[in-house]
Short mmCIF file of C-alpha atoms in Angstrom, two decimals:
data_model
loop_
_atom_site.label_atom_id
_atom_site.label_comp_id
_atom_site.label_asym_id
_atom_site.label_seq_id
_atom_site.Cartn_x
_atom_site.Cartn_y
_atom_site.Cartn_z
CA GLU A 25 -45.98 163.73 -68.39
CA PRO A 26 -45.99 162.47 -64.85
CA GLU A 27 -45.62 158.59 -64.33
CA VAL A 28 -46.19 155.93 -61.79
CA THR A 29 -42.99 153.98 -61.51
CA GLN A 30 -42.79 150.43 -60.45
CA THR A 31 -39.77 148.33 -59.39
CA PRO A 32 -38.59 145.85 -60.18
CA SER A 33 -40.07 145.16 -63.52
CA HIS A 34 -39.61 141.24 -62.95
CA GLN A 35 -39.18 139.34 -59.74
CA VAL A 36 -38.60 135.69 -59.43
CA THR A 37 -39.00 134.17 -55.99
CA GLN A 38 -39.31 130.81 -54.30
CA MET A 39 -42.52 129.73 -53.01
CA GLY A 40 -42.94 130.65 -49.29
CA GLN A 41 -40.60 133.70 -49.50
CA GLU A 42 -41.61 137.11 -48.86
CA VAL A 43 -41.65 139.78 -51.65
CA ILE A 44 -42.01 143.51 -51.68
CA LEU A 45 -43.23 145.15 -54.75
CA ARG A 46 -42.43 148.97 -54.87
CA CYS A 47 -44.28 151.74 -56.49
CA VAL A 48 -43.74 155.55 -56.61
CA PRO A 49 -47.07 157.17 -57.29
CA ILE A 50 -47.52 160.67 -58.97
CA SER A 51 -46.47 163.18 -56.40
CA ASN A 52 -49.69 165.09 -55.98
CA HIS A 53 -51.85 162.06 -56.05
CA LEU A 54 -53.65 161.05 -52.87
CA TYR A 55 -55.22 157.66 -53.78
CA PHE A 56 -53.28 154.56 -54.45
CA TYR A 57 -54.18 151.07 -55.78
CA TRP A 58 -52.79 147.74 -56.47
CA TYR A 59 -54.17 145.53 -59.23
CA ARG A 60 -53.01 142.15 -60.46
CA GLN A 61 -53.40 140.34 -63.73
CA ILE A 62 -52.75 136.67 -63.96
CA LEU A 63 -51.52 135.64 -67.39
CA GLY A 64 -54.43 135.64 -69.91
CA GLN A 65 -57.02 136.83 -67.19
CA LYS A 66 -58.75 139.96 -66.13
CA VAL A 67 -57.17 142.83 -64.43
CA GLU A 68 -58.24 142.39 -60.82
CA PHE A 69 -58.56 144.88 -58.09
CA LEU A 70 -56.58 144.03 -54.97
CA VAL A 71 -56.68 147.17 -52.66
CA SER A 72 -57.16 150.90 -52.50
CA PHE A 73 -55.36 153.13 -50.07
CA TYR A 74 -55.98 156.73 -48.88
CA ASN A 75 -54.94 158.78 -45.86
CA ASN A 76 -52.53 156.05 -44.71
CA GLU A 77 -55.25 153.41 -44.50
CA ILE A 78 -56.88 150.89 -46.74
CA SER A 79 -60.12 152.18 -48.15
CA GLU A 80 -61.32 148.95 -49.79
CA LYS A 81 -59.84 145.48 -50.42
CA SER A 82 -61.07 142.47 -52.41
CA GLU A 83 -61.32 138.86 -51.53
CA ILE A 84 -57.86 138.29 -52.99
CA PHE A 85 -56.25 140.62 -50.44
CA ASP A 86 -56.04 138.11 -47.69
CA ASP A 87 -53.81 138.14 -44.56
CA GLN A 88 -50.80 137.31 -46.79
CA PHE A 89 -50.91 140.77 -48.40
CA SER A 90 -50.23 144.10 -46.88
CA VAL A 91 -49.63 147.62 -48.27
CA GLU A 92 -47.71 150.43 -46.75
CA ARG A 93 -46.60 153.97 -47.53
CA PRO A 94 -43.34 154.04 -45.58
CA ASP A 95 -42.44 157.55 -46.53
CA GLY A 96 -43.85 160.41 -48.63
CA SER A 97 -43.21 158.90 -52.01
CA ASN A 98 -43.18 155.05 -51.89
CA PHE A 99 -46.25 152.70 -51.86
CA THR A 100 -45.43 149.03 -51.38
CA LEU A 101 -47.32 145.66 -51.66
CA LYS A 102 -45.88 142.94 -49.52
CA ILE A 103 -46.73 139.25 -49.94
CA ARG A 104 -45.72 137.46 -46.83
CA SER A 105 -45.45 133.89 -47.99
CA THR A 106 -45.74 133.57 -51.64
CA LYS A 107 -47.79 130.68 -53.38
CA LEU A 108 -47.56 129.56 -56.85
CA GLU A 109 -50.74 131.05 -57.63
CA ASP A 110 -49.52 134.53 -56.75
CA SER A 111 -47.59 134.58 -60.10
CA ALA A 112 -48.99 137.40 -61.98
CA MET A 113 -48.36 141.07 -63.26
CA TYR A 114 -48.89 143.46 -60.35
CA PHE A 115 -49.93 147.06 -61.33
CA CYS A 116 -49.85 150.04 -58.97
CA ALA A 117 -52.10 153.02 -59.84
CA SER A 118 -52.61 156.47 -58.35
CA SER A 119 -55.24 159.18 -58.72
CA GLU A 120 -55.73 162.75 -57.54
CA ALA A 121 -59.20 161.97 -56.20
CA ARG A 122 -62.12 159.62 -56.53
CA GLY A 123 -64.68 159.57 -59.22
CA LEU A 124 -62.48 161.19 -61.76
CA SER A 125 -63.15 161.64 -65.43
CA TYR A 126 -59.51 160.70 -66.17
CA GLY A 127 -59.37 157.35 -64.26
CA TYR A 128 -56.18 156.32 -62.72
CA THR A 129 -52.55 156.40 -63.95
CA PHE A 130 -51.04 153.03 -63.93
CA GLY A 131 -47.40 151.91 -63.68
CA SER A 132 -45.96 149.45 -66.25
CA GLY A 133 -46.12 146.69 -63.70
CA THR A 134 -44.06 144.22 -61.88
CA ARG A 135 -44.15 140.50 -63.24
CA LEU A 136 -43.86 138.21 -60.22
CA THR A 137 -43.00 134.65 -60.98
CA VAL A 138 -43.19 132.29 -58.05
CA VAL A 139 -41.24 128.95 -58.57
CA GLY B 14 -70.91 144.26 -57.80
CA GLU B 15 -69.91 145.46 -61.11
CA ASP B 16 -69.24 143.14 -63.88
CA VAL B 17 -67.71 143.97 -67.27
CA GLU B 18 -67.60 141.62 -70.31
CA GLN B 19 -65.86 141.83 -73.51
CA SER B 20 -65.20 139.40 -76.46
CA LEU B 21 -61.62 138.10 -76.24
CA PHE B 22 -60.33 138.70 -79.84
CA LEU B 23 -60.81 140.90 -82.83
CA SER B 24 -58.91 140.90 -86.19
CA VAL B 25 -59.21 143.78 -88.69
CA ARG B 26 -57.37 144.78 -91.79
CA GLU B 27 -55.12 147.66 -91.62
CA GLY B 28 -57.00 150.81 -92.61
CA ASP B 29 -60.42 149.50 -91.74
CA SER B 30 -62.33 150.51 -88.59
CA SER B 31 -62.34 148.43 -85.38
CA VAL B 32 -65.21 148.21 -83.19
CA ILE B 33 -64.62 146.71 -79.60
CA ASN B 34 -67.73 146.07 -77.64
CA CYS B 35 -68.43 145.79 -73.94
CA THR B 36 -71.28 145.27 -71.53
CA TYR B 37 -71.41 146.16 -67.96
CA THR B 38 -73.95 145.32 -65.28
CA ASP B 39 -73.79 148.29 -62.91
CA SER B 40 -76.19 150.83 -64.01
CA SER B 41 -74.83 153.44 -61.44
CA SER B 42 -71.47 153.51 -63.19
CA THR B 43 -70.53 157.13 -63.58
CA TYR B 44 -67.51 156.80 -65.70
CA LEU B 45 -66.65 154.26 -68.30
CA TYR B 46 -63.11 154.02 -69.54
CA TRP B 47 -61.11 152.37 -72.30
CA TYR B 48 -57.57 151.35 -71.53
CA LYS B 49 -54.90 150.06 -73.93
CA GLN B 50 -52.25 147.61 -73.01
CA GLU B 51 -49.32 146.97 -75.44
CA PRO B 52 -47.23 143.81 -74.98
CA GLY B 53 -45.10 144.10 -71.78
CA ALA B 54 -46.49 147.42 -70.98
CA GLY B 55 -48.77 148.93 -68.43
CA LEU B 56 -52.41 150.22 -68.92
CA GLN B 57 -52.67 153.34 -70.75
CA LEU B 58 -55.99 155.43 -70.45
CA LEU B 59 -57.33 155.92 -74.11
CA THR B 60 -60.52 157.76 -73.35
CA TYR B 61 -63.48 157.95 -71.05
CA ILE B 62 -67.03 158.70 -71.19
CA PHE B 63 -69.38 160.10 -68.48
CA SER B 64 -72.47 158.37 -68.04
CA ASN B 65 -74.78 161.11 -69.12
CA MET B 66 -73.20 161.13 -72.54
CA ASP B 67 -74.09 159.03 -75.50
CA MET B 68 -71.04 159.61 -77.63
CA LYS B 69 -67.51 161.01 -77.44
CA GLN B 70 -65.18 161.59 -80.17
CA ASP B 71 -61.38 162.01 -79.85
CA GLN B 72 -59.46 162.00 -83.13
CA ARG B 73 -59.61 158.44 -84.45
CA LEU B 74 -61.47 157.20 -81.32
CA THR B 75 -65.32 157.28 -80.96
CA VAL B 76 -66.92 155.86 -77.84
CA LEU B 77 -70.64 155.14 -77.91
CA LEU B 78 -72.67 154.38 -74.75
CA ASN B 79 -76.08 152.84 -74.64
CA LYS B 80 -77.18 153.23 -70.99
CA LYS B 81 -80.37 151.37 -71.51
CA ASP B 82 -78.64 148.23 -72.79
CA LYS B 83 -75.55 148.83 -70.71
CA HIS B 84 -73.45 148.63 -73.79
CA LEU B 85 -70.15 150.50 -74.53
CA SER B 86 -68.23 150.45 -77.71
CA LEU B 87 -64.91 151.84 -78.91
CA ARG B 88 -64.37 152.49 -82.54
CA ILE B 89 -60.91 153.04 -83.97
CA ALA B 90 -61.00 154.58 -87.44
CA ASP B 91 -58.27 153.82 -89.97
CA THR B 92 -56.69 151.07 -87.77
CA GLN B 93 -52.98 151.01 -87.92
CA THR B 94 -50.42 148.39 -86.90
CA GLY B 95 -49.51 150.50 -83.92
CA ASP B 96 -53.16 149.85 -82.63
CA SER B 97 -52.39 146.23 -81.98
CA ALA B 98 -52.87 145.78 -78.28
CA ILE B 99 -55.27 144.55 -75.74
CA TYR B 100 -58.20 146.92 -74.99
CA PHE B 101 -59.77 146.93 -71.67
CA CYS B 102 -63.29 148.37 -70.95
CA ALA B 103 -63.56 149.48 -67.23
CA GLY B 104 -66.13 151.15 -65.09
CA LEU B 105 -66.27 153.26 -62.06
CA GLY B 106 -69.24 153.03 -59.85
CA ASP B 107 -70.70 156.10 -58.10
CA SER B 108 -68.45 159.04 -57.15
CA SER B 109 -67.75 157.45 -53.67
CA ALA B 110 -66.37 154.28 -55.46
CA SER B 111 -62.81 153.49 -54.70
CA LYS B 112 -62.03 151.10 -57.54
CA ILE B 113 -62.34 150.72 -61.26
CA ILE B 114 -63.55 147.32 -62.58
CA PHE B 115 -61.91 146.01 -65.60
CA GLY B 116 -63.31 143.64 -68.35
CA SER B 117 -61.28 140.78 -69.61
CA GLY B 118 -59.93 142.68 -72.50
CA THR B 119 -60.16 142.37 -76.12
CA ARG B 120 -56.98 141.49 -78.22
CA LEU B 121 -56.98 143.54 -81.38
CA SER B 122 -54.82 142.12 -84.24
CA ILE B 123 -54.27 143.85 -87.56
CA ARG B 124 -53.90 142.17 -90.80
CA PRO B 125 -52.05 143.75 -93.62
#
């Protein structure tokens, strides 16, 4: 079964450093998403991306965050200057289209720890 | 915007049925989903229901939707230790919506 792959599985970074979280969506999917889950809290929407541009973003997704699809396969989330409160599990997801009955396919996540 | 609420914990005995409940606010939600998250793992889609359905059964899983009360439930029959996980209710708005909104998750634990 096709999978969404995320790397690394765990990233530790110092406060103020830049991090790039990487995702390889399913190859025929057109819509891409980032979600995050702070320990013990809800899974929160960050951003959706389609046709090489952001479709929608949440209040969390401020100027410190950016997304990119640098080539035909990768989808990245960059945090420019990490803060302690950015520590969370970050999930990438992809879908073939919007409004689907079968939802999104999620990766297994990258646990980001900011120290 | 959409808000999805769930109780945080549920403990059941192995072999019994588990019922996980969820309420949502957006009456235009077209699809409602149940995702499962095992420890250290990602979010696995278990099942979904379209908003014009009242019930959907898929092997041990039964989803019930009460649109009037905006209440969704997931019943797991013959609960096994492998069912221990966090279960997330999630909703997708209308067909143009670009994001799924998740509840806080219900942690299901199984007693022997």
